[in-house]
Amino acid sequence: MNKKDINLSLFVILSTIFIMGIIIGTYLIFNKEDPNVRGTFGDMFGAANALFTGLSFVGLLVTILLQRRDMNEQRHEMTLQSFESTFFNLLNIHRETVSALEKKRINKKTSGGITIEKDISSKGTAVFIYIFTRYIDHLPTDKKFNDESYIKVFKQNWEILGHYFRSIEILLITIDNLDLKKQNDLNYKQRYVDILKSQLSEYETALIFYHFLSSKGLKFKNIAERYTFFEFINDELITDDRNLYSRKAFFR
């Protein structure tokens, strides 16, 4: 029983005791009077009956309100359970997808006029190290964020990044759309964003950082800022580009 229920119960109990005290006290006083006066006292019970009928109606209203609140709390719990089931299923699929990632390429080396080709493969989170390095290599000499450079690398690795970022975006949308109609909704949502962040490697986080700045993912920049998505980002990977986000993206 929460504090509101206790206060309501105390109010009903104290009100009942107060009314019963008035009736009993009045009875004791009038019982000492003559029969005519006691007859007048008997007429008072008609009013008392009306009063108790009114109290019964109030009690019924209180019961309905309590039941309504219980139903709202049950809906809240059902909504949260449904969300958690969806969220963790999506997160498991995302992790399985990342684990299955593989980037194959041919590395050519020329030595003594002879070109040697060697197949190289990056798997799992190592794929993001390779892609991030490619992005840095495509940057202008100032090494600051450049949308054109990012989009070029994005298109070269579409088969990986396209699916990967759709998965990240769906997870963020699912969290952001959670509606519990509570004042602490944002705290609930932040908790799940923190869970998502904990699953990401440093290079994944850095690529998401630049993806949300690019023309491909700019619409998610506000969500990243709202939930402090880059709280634990490696500053060495993003250099001076931190100022392209608001402070809220890094600090709560």
JSON list of C-alpha atoms in Angstrom, two decimals:
[
{"chain": "A", "resi": 1, "resn": "MET", "atom": "CA", "xyz": [0.00, 0.00, 0.00]},
{"chain": "A", "resi": 2, "resn": "ASN", "atom": "CA", "xyz": [1.51, 3.30, -1.03]},
{"chain": "A", "resi": 3, "resn": "LYS", "atom": "CA", "xyz": [1.38, 6.64, 0.82]},
{"chain": "A", "resi": 4, "resn": "LYS", "atom": "CA", "xyz": [-1.70, 7.87, -1.05]},
{"chain": "A", "resi": 5, "resn": "ASP", "atom": "CA", "xyz": [-3.66, 4.71, -0.17]},
{"chain": "A", "resi": 6, "resn": "ILE", "atom": "CA", "xyz": [-2.68, 5.04, 3.50]},
{"chain": "A", "resi": 7, "resn": "ASN", "atom": "CA", "xyz": [-3.75, 8.70, 3.64]},
{"chain": "A", "resi": 8, "resn": "LEU", "atom": "CA", "xyz": [-7.07, 7.88, 1.99]},
{"chain": "A", "resi": 9, "resn": "SER", "atom": "CA", "xyz": [-7.73, 5.01, 4.40]},
{"chain": "A", "resi": 10, "resn": "LEU", "atom": "CA", "xyz": [-6.91, 7.18, 7.38]},
{"chain": "A", "resi": 11, "resn": "PHE", "atom": "CA", "xyz": [-9.27, 9.87, 6.12]},
{"chain": "A", "resi": 12, "resn": "VAL", "atom": "CA", "xyz": [-12.16, 7.40, 5.78]},
{"chain": "A", "resi": 13, "resn": "ILE", "atom": "CA", "xyz": [-11.49, 5.84, 9.19]},
{"chain": "A", "resi": 14, "resn": "LEU", "atom": "CA", "xyz": [-11.17, 9.18, 11.00]},
{"chain": "A", "resi": 15, "resn": "SER", "atom": "CA", "xyz": [-14.27, 10.55, 9.28]},
{"chain": "A", "resi": 16, "resn": "THR", "atom": "CA", "xyz": [-16.27, 7.49, 10.36]},
{"chain": "A", "resi": 17, "resn": "ILE", "atom": "CA", "xyz": [-15.00, 7.74, 13.94]},
{"chain": "A", "resi": 18, "resn": "PHE", "atom": "CA", "xyz": [-15.85, 11.46, 14.03]},
{"chain": "A", "resi": 19, "resn": "ILE", "atom": "CA", "xyz": [-19.43, 10.92, 12.80]},
{"chain": "A", "resi": 20, "resn": "MET", "atom": "CA", "xyz": [-20.01, 7.97, 15.13]},
{"chain": "A", "resi": 21, "resn": "GLY", "atom": "CA", "xyz": [-18.67, 10.06, 18.03]},
{"chain": "A", "resi": 22, "resn": "ILE", "atom": "CA", "xyz": [-21.16, 12.82, 17.25]},
{"chain": "A", "resi": 23, "resn": "ILE", "atom": "CA", "xyz": [-24.08, 10.36, 17.09]},
{"chain": "A", "resi": 24, "resn": "ILE", "atom": "CA", "xyz": [-23.09, 8.52, 20.28]},
{"chain": "A", "resi": 25, "resn": "GLY", "atom": "CA", "xyz": [-22.41, 11.77, 22.16]},
{"chain": "A", "resi": 26, "resn": "THR", "atom": "CA", "xyz": [-25.75, 13.21, 21.04]},
{"chain": "A", "resi": 27, "resn": "TYR", "atom": "CA", "xyz": [-27.50, 10.01, 22.13]},
{"chain": "A", "resi": 28, "resn": "LEU", "atom": "CA", "xyz": [-25.95, 10.14, 25.59]},
{"chain": "A", "resi": 29, "resn": "ILE", "atom": "CA", "xyz": [-26.98, 13.76, 26.02]},
{"chain": "A", "resi": 30, "resn": "PHE", "atom": "CA", "xyz": [-30.54, 13.34, 24.78]},
{"chain": "A", "resi": 31, "resn": "ASN", "atom": "CA", "xyz": [-31.03, 10.07, 26.67]},
{"chain": "A", "resi": 32, "resn": "LYS", "atom": "CA", "xyz": [-31.16, 12.06, 29.90]},
{"chain": "A", "resi": 33, "resn": "GLU", "atom": "CA", "xyz": [-33.97, 14.31, 28.67]},
{"chain": "A", "resi": 34, "resn": "ASP", "atom": "CA", "xyz": [-37.73, 13.74, 28.82]},
{"chain": "A", "resi": 35, "resn": "PRO", "atom": "CA", "xyz": [-39.51, 11.38, 26.37]},
{"chain": "A", "resi": 36, "resn": "ASN", "atom": "CA", "xyz": [-40.58, 14.20, 24.07]},
{"chain": "A", "resi": 37, "resn": "VAL", "atom": "CA", "xyz": [-37.02, 15.36, 23.65]},
{"chain": "A", "resi": 38, "resn": "ARG", "atom": "CA", "xyz": [-35.92, 11.77, 23.10]},
{"chain": "A", "resi": 39, "resn": "GLY", "atom": "CA", "xyz": [-38.56, 11.54, 20.37]},
{"chain": "A", "resi": 40, "resn": "THR", "atom": "CA", "xyz": [-36.95, 14.49, 18.70]},
{"chain": "A", "resi": 41, "resn": "PHE", "atom": "CA", "xyz": [-33.63, 12.67, 18.97]},
{"chain": "A", "resi": 42, "resn": "GLY", "atom": "CA", "xyz": [-35.20, 9.66, 17.23]},
{"chain": "A", "resi": 43, "resn": "ASP", "atom": "CA", "xyz": [-36.05, 11.88, 14.28]},
{"chain": "A", "resi": 44, "resn": "MET", "atom": "CA", "xyz": [-32.39, 12.67, 13.95]},
{"chain": "A", "resi": 45, "resn": "PHE", "atom": "CA", "xyz": [-31.69, 9.11, 12.79]},
{"chain": "A", "resi": 46, "resn": "GLY", "atom": "CA", "xyz": [-33.46, 9.89, 9.54]},
{"chain": "A", "resi": 47, "resn": "ALA", "atom": "CA", "xyz": [-30.81, 12.48, 8.86]},
{"chain": "A", "resi": 48, "resn": "ALA", "atom": "CA", "xyz": [-28.13, 10.06, 10.09]},
{"chain": "A", "resi": 49, "resn": "ASN", "atom": "CA", "xyz": [-29.35, 7.45, 7.61]},
{"chain": "A", "resi": 50, "resn": "ALA", "atom": "CA", "xyz": [-29.06, 9.99, 4.83]},
{"chain": "A", "resi": 51, "resn": "LEU", "atom": "CA", "xyz": [-25.59, 10.84, 6.06]},
{"chain": "A", "resi": 52, "resn": "PHE", "atom": "CA", "xyz": [-24.49, 7.19, 6.06]},
{"chain": "A", "resi": 53, "resn": "THR", "atom": "CA", "xyz": [-26.00, 6.76, 2.60]},
{"chain": "A", "resi": 54, "resn": "GLY", "atom": "CA", "xyz": [-23.87, 9.69, 1.47]},
{"chain": "A", "resi": 55, "resn": "LEU", "atom": "CA", "xyz": [-20.80, 8.15, 3.10]},
{"chain": "A", "resi": 56, "resn": "SER", "atom": "CA", "xyz": [-21.50, 4.86, 1.34]},
{"chain": "A", "resi": 57, "resn": "PHE", "atom": "CA", "xyz": [-21.64, 6.73, -1.97]},
{"chain": "A", "resi": 58, "resn": "VAL", "atom": "CA", "xyz": [-18.35, 8.45, -1.16]},
{"chain": "A", "resi": 59, "resn": "GLY", "atom": "CA", "xyz": [-16.85, 5.07, -0.25]},
{"chain": "A", "resi": 60, "resn": "LEU", "atom": "CA", "xyz": [-18.03, 3.68, -3.59]},
{"chain": "A", "resi": 61, "resn": "LEU", "atom": "CA", "xyz": [-16.39, 6.59, -5.42]},
{"chain": "A", "resi": 62, "resn": "VAL", "atom": "CA", "xyz": [-13.17, 6.04, -3.48]},
{"chain": "A", "resi": 63, "resn": "THR", "atom": "CA", "xyz": [-13.24, 2.35, -4.41]},
{"chain": "A", "resi": 64, "resn": "ILE", "atom": "CA", "xyz": [-13.78, 3.16, -8.09]},
{"chain": "A", "resi": 65, "resn": "LEU", "atom": "CA", "xyz": [-10.91, 5.66, -8.05]},
{"chain": "A", "resi": 66, "resn": "LEU", "atom": "CA", "xyz": [-8.60, 3.14, -6.38]},
{"chain": "A", "resi": 67, "resn": "GLN", "atom": "CA", "xyz": [-9.56, 0.47, -8.93]},
{"chain": "A", "resi": 68, "resn": "ARG", "atom": "CA", "xyz": [-8.98, 2.92, -11.76]},
{"chain": "A", "resi": 69, "resn": "ARG", "atom": "CA", "xyz": [-5.54, 3.75, -10.42]},
{"chain": "A", "resi": 70, "resn": "ASP", "atom": "CA", "xyz": [-4.73, 0.04, -10.07]},
{"chain": "A", "resi": 71, "resn": "MET", "atom": "CA", "xyz": [-5.81, -0.51, -13.69]},
{"chain": "A", "resi": 72, "resn": "ASN", "atom": "CA", "xyz": [-3.59, 2.37, -14.83]},
{"chain": "A", "resi": 73, "resn": "GLU", "atom": "CA", "xyz": [-0.65, 0.87, -12.95]},
{"chain": "A", "resi": 74, "resn": "GLN", "atom": "CA", "xyz": [-1.37, -2.52, -14.53]},
{"chain": "A", "resi": 75, "resn": "ARG", "atom": "CA", "xyz": [-1.44, -0.93, -17.98]},
{"chain": "A", "resi": 76, "resn": "HIS", "atom": "CA", "xyz": [1.84, 0.78, -17.13]},
{"chain": "A", "resi": 77, "resn": "GLU", "atom": "CA", "xyz": [3.42, -2.56, -16.20]},
{"chain": "A", "resi": 78, "resn": "MET", "atom": "CA", "xyz": [2.05, -4.27, -19.31]},
{"chain": "A", "resi": 79, "resn": "THR", "atom": "CA", "xyz": [3.36, -1.46, -21.52]},
{"chain": "A", "resi": 80, "resn": "LEU", "atom": "CA", "xyz": [6.80, -1.71, -19.90]},
{"chain": "A", "resi": 81, "resn": "GLN", "atom": "CA", "xyz": [6.88, -5.50, -20.20]},
{"chain": "A", "resi": 82, "resn": "SER", "atom": "CA", "xyz": [5.88, -5.35, -23.86]},
{"chain": "A", "resi": 83, "resn": "PHE", "atom": "CA", "xyz": [8.53, -2.71, -24.52]},
{"chain": "A", "resi": 84, "resn": "GLU", "atom": "CA", "xyz": [11.27, -4.66, -22.72]},
{"chain": "A", "resi": 85, "resn": "SER", "atom": "CA", "xyz": [10.44, -7.80, -24.67]},
{"chain": "A", "resi": 86, "resn": "THR", "atom": "CA", "xyz": [10.65, -5.90, -27.97]},
{"chain": "A", "resi": 87, "resn": "PHE", "atom": "CA", "xyz": [13.78, -3.97, -26.95]},
{"chain": "A", "resi": 88, "resn": "PHE", "atom": "CA", "xyz": [15.81, -6.96, -25.79]},
{"chain": "A", "resi": 89, "resn": "ASN", "atom": "CA", "xyz": [14.78, -9.03, -28.82]},
{"chain": "A", "resi": 90, "resn": "LEU", "atom": "CA", "xyz": [15.97, -6.21, -31.10]},
{"chain": "A", "resi": 91, "resn": "LEU", "atom": "CA", "xyz": [19.17, -5.87, -29.09]},
{"chain": "A", "resi": 92, "resn": "ASN", "atom": "CA", "xyz": [19.89, -9.60, -29.35]},
{"chain": "A", "resi": 93, "resn": "ILE", "atom": "CA", "xyz": [19.32, -9.50, -33.11]},
{"chain": "A", "resi": 94, "resn": "HIS", "atom": "CA", "xyz": [21.65, -6.49, -33.34]},
{"chain": "A", "resi": 95, "resn": "ARG", "atom": "CA", "xyz": [24.43, -8.27, -31.43]},
{"chain": "A", "resi": 96, "resn": "GLU", "atom": "CA", "xyz": [24.06, -11.38, -33.57]},
{"chain": "A", "resi": 97, "resn": "THR", "atom": "CA", "xyz": [24.22, -9.23, -36.70]},
{"chain": "A", "resi": 98, "resn": "VAL", "atom": "CA", "xyz": [27.43, -7.53, -35.54]},
{"chain": "A", "resi": 99, "resn": "SER", "atom": "CA", "xyz": [29.02, -10.87, -34.65]},
{"chain": "A", "resi": 100, "resn": "ALA", "atom": "CA", "xyz": [28.26, -12.18, -38.14]},
{"chain": "A", "resi": 101, "resn": "LEU", "atom": "CA", "xyz": [29.72, -9.15, -39.97]},
{"chain": "A", "resi": 102, "resn": "GLU", "atom": "CA", "xyz": [32.61, -9.77, -42.31]},
{"chain": "A", "resi": 103, "resn": "LYS", "atom": "CA", "xyz": [34.45, -7.43, -44.65]},
{"chain": "A", "resi": 104, "resn": "LYS", "atom": "CA", "xyz": [36.59, -9.08, -47.32]},
{"chain": "A", "resi": 105, "resn": "ARG", "atom": "CA", "xyz": [39.05, -7.19, -49.45]},
{"chain": "A", "resi": 106, "resn": "ILE", "atom": "CA", "xyz": [42.15, -7.72, -51.53]},
{"chain": "A", "resi": 107, "resn": "ASN", "atom": "CA", "xyz": [45.40, -6.21, -50.40]},
{"chain": "A", "resi": 108, "resn": "LYS", "atom": "CA", "xyz": [47.88, -5.58, -53.20]},
{"chain": "A", "resi": 109, "resn": "LYS", "atom": "CA", "xyz": [51.59, -5.21, -52.62]},
{"chain": "A", "resi": 110, "resn": "THR", "atom": "CA", "xyz": [54.19, -4.63, -55.29]},
{"chain": "A", "resi": 111, "resn": "SER", "atom": "CA", "xyz": [57.74, -5.73, -54.69]},
{"chain": "A", "resi": 112, "resn": "GLY", "atom": "CA", "xyz": [60.46, -5.96, -57.28]},
{"chain": "A", "resi": 113, "resn": "GLY", "atom": "CA", "xyz": [57.99, -5.32, -60.06]},
{"chain": "A", "resi": 114, "resn": "ILE", "atom": "CA", "xyz": [55.81, -8.18, -58.90]},
{"chain": "A", "resi": 115, "resn": "THR", "atom": "CA", "xyz": [52.30, -7.50, -57.53]},
{"chain": "A", "resi": 116, "resn": "ILE", "atom": "CA", "xyz": [51.13, -9.85, -54.85]},
{"chain": "A", "resi": 117, "resn": "GLU", "atom": "CA", "xyz": [47.46, -10.02, -53.99]},
{"chain": "A", "resi": 118, "resn": "LYS", "atom": "CA", "xyz": [46.35, -11.24, -50.60]},
{"chain": "A", "resi": 119, "resn": "ASP", "atom": "CA", "xyz": [42.81, -11.77, -49.35]},
{"chain": "A", "resi": 120, "resn": "ILE", "atom": "CA", "xyz": [42.14, -10.03, -46.06]},
{"chain": "A", "resi": 121, "resn": "SER", "atom": "CA", "xyz": [39.04, -10.37, -43.92]},
{"chain": "A", "resi": 122, "resn": "SER", "atom": "CA", "xyz": [37.81, -8.38, -40.91]},
{"chain": "A", "resi": 123, "resn": "LYS", "atom": "CA", "xyz": [35.11, -9.90, -38.74]},
{"chain": "A", "resi": 124, "resn": "GLY", "atom": "CA", "xyz": [32.73, -8.71, -36.02]},
{"chain": "A", "resi": 125, "resn": "THR", "atom": "CA", "xyz": [33.62, -5.39, -34.39]},
{"chain": "A", "resi": 126, "resn": "ALA", "atom": "CA", "xyz": [36.96, -5.37, -36.24]},
{"chain": "A", "resi": 127, "resn": "VAL", "atom": "CA", "xyz": [34.96, -4.40, -39.34]},
{"chain": "A", "resi": 128, "resn": "PHE", "atom": "CA", "xyz": [34.28, -1.00, -37.78]},
{"chain": "A", "resi": 129, "resn": "ILE", "atom": "CA", "xyz": [37.97, -0.38, -37.16]},
{"chain": "A", "resi": 130, "resn": "TYR", "atom": "CA", "xyz": [38.64, -0.91, -40.86]},
{"chain": "A", "resi": 131, "resn": "ILE", "atom": "CA", "xyz": [35.72, 1.30, -42.00]},
{"chain": "A", "resi": 132, "resn": "PHE", "atom": "CA", "xyz": [36.54, 4.07, -39.52]},
{"chain": "A", "resi": 133, "resn": "THR", "atom": "CA", "xyz": [40.17, 4.08, -40.68]},
{"chain": "A", "resi": 134, "resn": "ARG", "atom": "CA", "xyz": [38.97, 4.37, -44.27]},
{"chain": "A", "resi": 135, "resn": "TYR", "atom": "CA", "xyz": [36.85, 7.39, -43.32]},
{"chain": "A", "resi": 136, "resn": "ILE", "atom": "CA", "xyz": [39.81, 9.12, -41.65]},
{"chain": "A", "resi": 137, "resn": "ASP", "atom": "CA", "xyz": [41.96, 8.44, -44.72]},
{"chain": "A", "resi": 138, "resn": "HIS", "atom": "CA", "xyz": [39.35, 10.13, -46.95]},
{"chain": "A", "resi": 139, "resn": "LEU", "atom": "CA", "xyz": [39.24, 13.33, -44.89]},
{"chain": "A", "resi": 140, "resn": "PRO", "atom": "CA", "xyz": [40.77, 16.59, -46.10]},
{"chain": "A", "resi": 141, "resn": "THR", "atom": "CA", "xyz": [44.07, 17.64, -44.59]},
{"chain": "A", "resi": 142, "resn": "ASP", "atom": "CA", "xyz": [42.42, 19.47, -41.68]},
{"chain": "A", "resi": 143, "resn": "LYS", "atom": "CA", "xyz": [40.90, 16.12, -40.58]},
{"chain": "A", "resi": 144, "resn": "LYS", "atom": "CA", "xyz": [37.64, 17.81, -39.57]},
{"chain": "A", "resi": 145, "resn": "PHE", "atom": "CA", "xyz": [34.27, 16.24, -40.25]},
{"chain": "A", "resi": 146, "resn": "ASN", "atom": "CA", "xyz": [33.40, 16.27, -43.92]},
{"chain": "A", "resi": 147, "resn": "ASP", "atom": "CA", "xyz": [30.02, 15.02, -45.11]},
{"chain": "A", "resi": 148, "resn": "GLU", "atom": "CA", "xyz": [31.23, 14.28, -48.62]},
{"chain": "A", "resi": 149, "resn": "SER", "atom": "CA", "xyz": [34.09, 12.12, -47.32]},
{"chain": "A", "resi": 150, "resn": "TYR", "atom": "CA", "xyz": [31.78, 10.25, -44.98]},
{"chain": "A", "resi": 151, "resn": "ILE", "atom": "CA", "xyz": [29.13, 9.57, -47.64]},
{"chain": "A", "resi": 152, "resn": "LYS", "atom": "CA", "xyz": [31.82, 8.23, -49.96]},
{"chain": "A", "resi": 153, "resn": "VAL", "atom": "CA", "xyz": [32.98, 5.71, -47.36]},
{"chain": "A", "resi": 154, "resn": "PHE", "atom": "CA", "xyz": [29.38, 4.94, -46.42]},
{"chain": "A", "resi": 155, "resn": "LYS", "atom": "CA", "xyz": [28.54, 4.01, -50.02]},
{"chain": "A", "resi": 156, "resn": "GLN", "atom": "CA", "xyz": [31.67, 1.89, -50.32]},
{"chain": "A", "resi": 157, "resn": "ASN", "atom": "CA", "xyz": [30.56, -0.10, -47.27]},
{"chain": "A", "resi": 158, "resn": "TRP", "atom": "CA", "xyz": [26.81, 0.07, -47.79]},
{"chain": "A", "resi": 159, "resn": "GLU", "atom": "CA", "xyz": [26.32, -3.69, -47.41]},
{"chain": "A", "resi": 160, "resn": "ILE", "atom": "CA", "xyz": [27.49, -3.37, -43.79]},
{"chain": "A", "resi": 161, "resn": "LEU", "atom": "CA", "xyz": [26.70, 0.17, -42.68]},
{"chain": "A", "resi": 162, "resn": "GLY", "atom": "CA", "xyz": [23.22, 0.33, -44.23]},
{"chain": "A", "resi": 163, "resn": "HIS", "atom": "CA", "xyz": [21.93, -2.61, -42.21]},
{"chain": "A", "resi": 164, "resn": "TYR", "atom": "CA", "xyz": [23.92, -1.69, -39.11]},
{"chain": "A", "resi": 165, "resn": "PHE", "atom": "CA", "xyz": [22.62, 1.85, -38.82]},
{"chain": "A", "resi": 166, "resn": "ARG", "atom": "CA", "xyz": [19.02, 0.80, -39.52]},
{"chain": "A", "resi": 167, "resn": "SER", "atom": "CA", "xyz": [19.32, -1.53, -36.55]},
{"chain": "A", "resi": 168, "resn": "ILE", "atom": "CA", "xyz": [20.72, 1.23, -34.29]},
{"chain": "A", "resi": 169, "resn": "GLU", "atom": "CA", "xyz": [18.07, 3.68, -35.44]},
{"chain": "A", "resi": 170, "resn": "ILE", "atom": "CA", "xyz": [15.20, 1.23, -34.82]},
{"chain": "A", "resi": 171, "resn": "LEU", "atom": "CA", "xyz": [16.49, 0.62, -31.28]},
{"chain": "A", "resi": 172, "resn": "LEU", "atom": "CA", "xyz": [16.65, 4.37, -30.58]},
{"chain": "A", "resi": 173, "resn": "ILE", "atom": "CA", "xyz": [13.19, 4.97, -32.06]},
{"chain": "A", "resi": 174, "resn": "THR", "atom": "CA", "xyz": [11.75, 2.13, -29.96]},
{"chain": "A", "resi": 175, "resn": "ILE", "atom": "CA", "xyz": [13.19, 3.69, -26.80]},
{"chain": "A", "resi": 176, "resn": "ASP", "atom": "CA", "xyz": [12.22, 7.26, -27.70]},
{"chain": "A", "resi": 177, "resn": "ASN", "atom": "CA", "xyz": [8.61, 6.24, -28.48]},
{"chain": "A", "resi": 178, "resn": "LEU", "atom": "CA", "xyz": [8.13, 4.55, -25.10]},
{"chain": "A", "resi": 179, "resn": "ASP", "atom": "CA", "xyz": [5.19, 6.33, -23.44]},
{"chain": "A", "resi": 180, "resn": "LEU", "atom": "CA", "xyz": [4.52, 5.41, -19.82]},
{"chain": "A", "resi": 181, "resn": "LYS", "atom": "CA", "xyz": [2.70, 8.68, -19.03]},
{"chain": "A", "resi": 182, "resn": "LYS", "atom": "CA", "xyz": [4.92, 9.16, -16.01]},
{"chain": "A", "resi": 183, "resn": "GLN", "atom": "CA", "xyz": [7.00, 12.12, -14.92]},
{"chain": "A", "resi": 184, "resn": "ASN", "atom": "CA", "xyz": [10.09, 9.91, -14.90]},
{"chain": "A", "resi": 185, "resn": "ASP", "atom": "CA", "xyz": [9.62, 8.66, -18.46]},
{"chain": "A", "resi": 186, "resn": "LEU", "atom": "CA", "xyz": [12.97, 10.15, -19.46]},
{"chain": "A", "resi": 187, "resn": "ASN", "atom": "CA", "xyz": [14.74, 8.22, -16.68]},
{"chain": "A", "resi": 188, "resn": "TYR", "atom": "CA", "xyz": [13.21, 4.96, -17.93]},
{"chain": "A", "resi": 189, "resn": "LYS", "atom": "CA", "xyz": [14.30, 5.72, -21.48]},
{"chain": "A", "resi": 190, "resn": "GLN", "atom": "CA", "xyz": [17.80, 6.76, -20.42]},
{"chain": "A", "resi": 191, "resn": "ARG", "atom": "CA", "xyz": [18.24, 3.42, -18.70]},
{"chain": "A", "resi": 192, "resn": "TYR", "atom": "CA", "xyz": [17.68, 1.52, -21.95]},
{"chain": "A", "resi": 193, "resn": "VAL", "atom": "CA", "xyz": [19.86, 3.89, -23.96]},
{"chain": "A", "resi": 194, "resn": "ASP", "atom": "CA", "xyz": [22.61, 3.18, -21.42]},
{"chain": "A", "resi": 195, "resn": "ILE", "atom": "CA", "xyz": [22.14, -0.55, -22.00]},
{"chain": "A", "resi": 196, "resn": "LEU", "atom": "CA", "xyz": [22.46, 0.00, -25.76]},
{"chain": "A", "resi": 197, "resn": "LYS", "atom": "CA", "xyz": [25.58, 2.15, -25.32]},
{"chain": "A", "resi": 198, "resn": "SER", "atom": "CA", "xyz": [27.22, -0.54, -23.19]},
{"chain": "A", "resi": 199, "resn": "GLN", "atom": "CA", "xyz": [27.04, -2.98, -26.14]},
{"chain": "A", "resi": 200, "resn": "LEU", "atom": "CA", "xyz": [28.99, -0.75, -28.51]},
{"chain": "A", "resi": 201, "resn": "SER", "atom": "CA", "xyz": [32.73, -0.83, -29.18]},
{"chain": "A", "resi": 202, "resn": "GLU", "atom": "CA", "xyz": [34.76, 2.40, -29.33]},
{"chain": "A", "resi": 203, "resn": "TYR", "atom": "CA", "xyz": [34.87, 2.37, -33.13]},
{"chain": "A", "resi": 204, "resn": "GLU", "atom": "CA", "xyz": [31.14, 1.64, -33.43]},
{"chain": "A", "resi": 205, "resn": "THR", "atom": "CA", "xyz": [30.40, 4.64, -31.21]},
{"chain": "A", "resi": 206, "resn": "ALA", "atom": "CA", "xyz": [32.76, 6.83, -33.25]},
{"chain": "A", "resi": 207, "resn": "LEU", "atom": "CA", "xyz": [31.10, 5.80, -36.53]},
{"chain": "A", "resi": 208, "resn": "ILE", "atom": "CA", "xyz": [27.65, 6.47, -35.07]},
{"chain": "A", "resi": 209, "resn": "PHE", "atom": "CA", "xyz": [28.96, 9.86, -33.96]},
{"chain": "A", "resi": 210, "resn": "TYR", "atom": "CA", "xyz": [29.83, 10.78, -37.55]},
{"chain": "A", "resi": 211, "resn": "HIS", "atom": "CA", "xyz": [26.81, 9.06, -39.07]},
{"chain": "A", "resi": 212, "resn": "PHE", "atom": "CA", "xyz": [24.45, 11.24, -37.01]},
{"chain": "A", "resi": 213, "resn": "LEU", "atom": "CA", "xyz": [26.31, 14.31, -38.26]},
{"chain": "A", "resi": 214, "resn": "SER", "atom": "CA", "xyz": [26.05, 13.24, -41.88]},
{"chain": "A", "resi": 215, "resn": "SER", "atom": "CA", "xyz": [23.20, 13.87, -44.30]},
{"chain": "A", "resi": 216, "resn": "LYS", "atom": "CA", "xyz": [22.33, 10.17, -43.95]},
{"chain": "A", "resi": 217, "resn": "GLY", "atom": "CA", "xyz": [21.63, 10.20, -40.22]},
{"chain": "A", "resi": 218, "resn": "LEU", "atom": "CA", "xyz": [21.25, 13.84, -39.19]},
{"chain": "A", "resi": 219, "resn": "LYS", "atom": "CA", "xyz": [17.66, 13.36, -38.00]},
{"chain": "A", "resi": 220, "resn": "PHE", "atom": "CA", "xyz": [18.97, 11.21, -35.12]},
{"chain": "A", "resi": 221, "resn": "LYS", "atom": "CA", "xyz": [21.39, 13.85, -33.86]},
{"chain": "A", "resi": 222, "resn": "ASN", "atom": "CA", "xyz": [18.77, 15.31, -31.51]},
{"chain": "A", "resi": 223, "resn": "ILE", "atom": "CA", "xyz": [18.00, 11.89, -30.05]},
{"chain": "A", "resi": 224, "resn": "ALA", "atom": "CA", "xyz": [21.70, 11.31, -29.39]},
{"chain": "A", "resi": 225, "resn": "GLU", "atom": "CA", "xyz": [21.87, 14.65, -27.57]},
{"chain": "A", "resi": 226, "resn": "ARG", "atom": "CA", "xyz": [18.69, 14.01, -25.62]},
{"chain": "A", "resi": 227, "resn": "TYR", "atom": "CA", "xyz": [20.00, 10.74, -24.16]},
{"chain": "A", "resi": 228, "resn": "THR", "atom": "CA", "xyz": [23.70, 11.61, -23.72]},
{"chain": "A", "resi": 229, "resn": "PHE", "atom": "CA", "xyz": [24.56, 8.96, -26.29]},
{"chain": "A", "resi": 230, "resn": "PHE", "atom": "CA", "xyz": [28.26, 9.85, -26.53]},
{"chain": "A", "resi": 231, "resn": "GLU", "atom": "CA", "xyz": [28.94, 10.05, -22.81]},
{"chain": "A", "resi": 232, "resn": "PHE", "atom": "CA", "xyz": [31.83, 7.57, -22.99]},
{"chain": "A", "resi": 233, "resn": "ILE", "atom": "CA", "xyz": [33.15, 8.22, -26.49]},
{"chain": "A", "resi": 234, "resn": "ASN", "atom": "CA", "xyz": [36.90, 8.07, -27.06]},
{"chain": "A", "resi": 235, "resn": "ASP", "atom": "CA", "xyz": [37.93, 11.70, -27.65]},
{"chain": "A", "resi": 236, "resn": "GLU", "atom": "CA", "xyz": [41.01, 10.61, -29.57]},
{"chain": "A", "resi": 237, "resn": "LEU", "atom": "CA", "xyz": [38.78, 9.22, -32.32]},
{"chain": "A", "resi": 238, "resn": "ILE", "atom": "CA", "xyz": [36.69, 12.37, -32.82]},
{"chain": "A", "resi": 239, "resn": "THR", "atom": "CA", "xyz": [39.35, 15.05, -32.21]},
{"chain": "A", "resi": 240, "resn": "ASP", "atom": "CA", "xyz": [37.83, 18.55, -32.37]},
{"chain": "A", "resi": 241, "resn": "ASP", "atom": "CA", "xyz": [34.50, 17.43, -33.84]},
{"chain": "A", "resi": 242, "resn": "ARG", "atom": "CA", "xyz": [32.96, 17.18, -30.38]},
{"chain": "A", "resi": 243, "resn": "ASN", "atom": "CA", "xyz": [31.80, 20.81, -30.72]},
{"chain": "A", "resi": 244, "resn": "LEU", "atom": "CA", "xyz": [29.48, 19.79, -33.58]},
{"chain": "A", "resi": 245, "resn": "TYR", "atom": "CA", "xyz": [27.12, 18.38, -30.94]},
{"chain": "A", "resi": 246, "resn": "SER", "atom": "CA", "xyz": [25.55, 20.16, -28.00]},
{"chain": "A", "resi": 247, "resn": "ARG", "atom": "CA", "xyz": [27.00, 19.55, -24.55]},
{"chain": "A", "resi": 248, "resn": "LYS", "atom": "CA", "xyz": [24.05, 17.30, -23.71]},
{"chain": "A", "resi": 249, "resn": "ALA", "atom": "CA", "xyz": [25.39, 14.60, -26.02]},
{"chain": "A", "resi": 250, "resn": "PHE", "atom": "CA", "xyz": [28.30, 14.08, -23.61]},
{"chain": "A", "resi": 251, "resn": "PHE", "atom": "CA", "xyz": [27.19, 15.26, -20.17]},
{"chain": "A", "resi": 252, "resn": "ARG", "atom": "CA", "xyz": [24.00, 14.66, -18.20]}
]
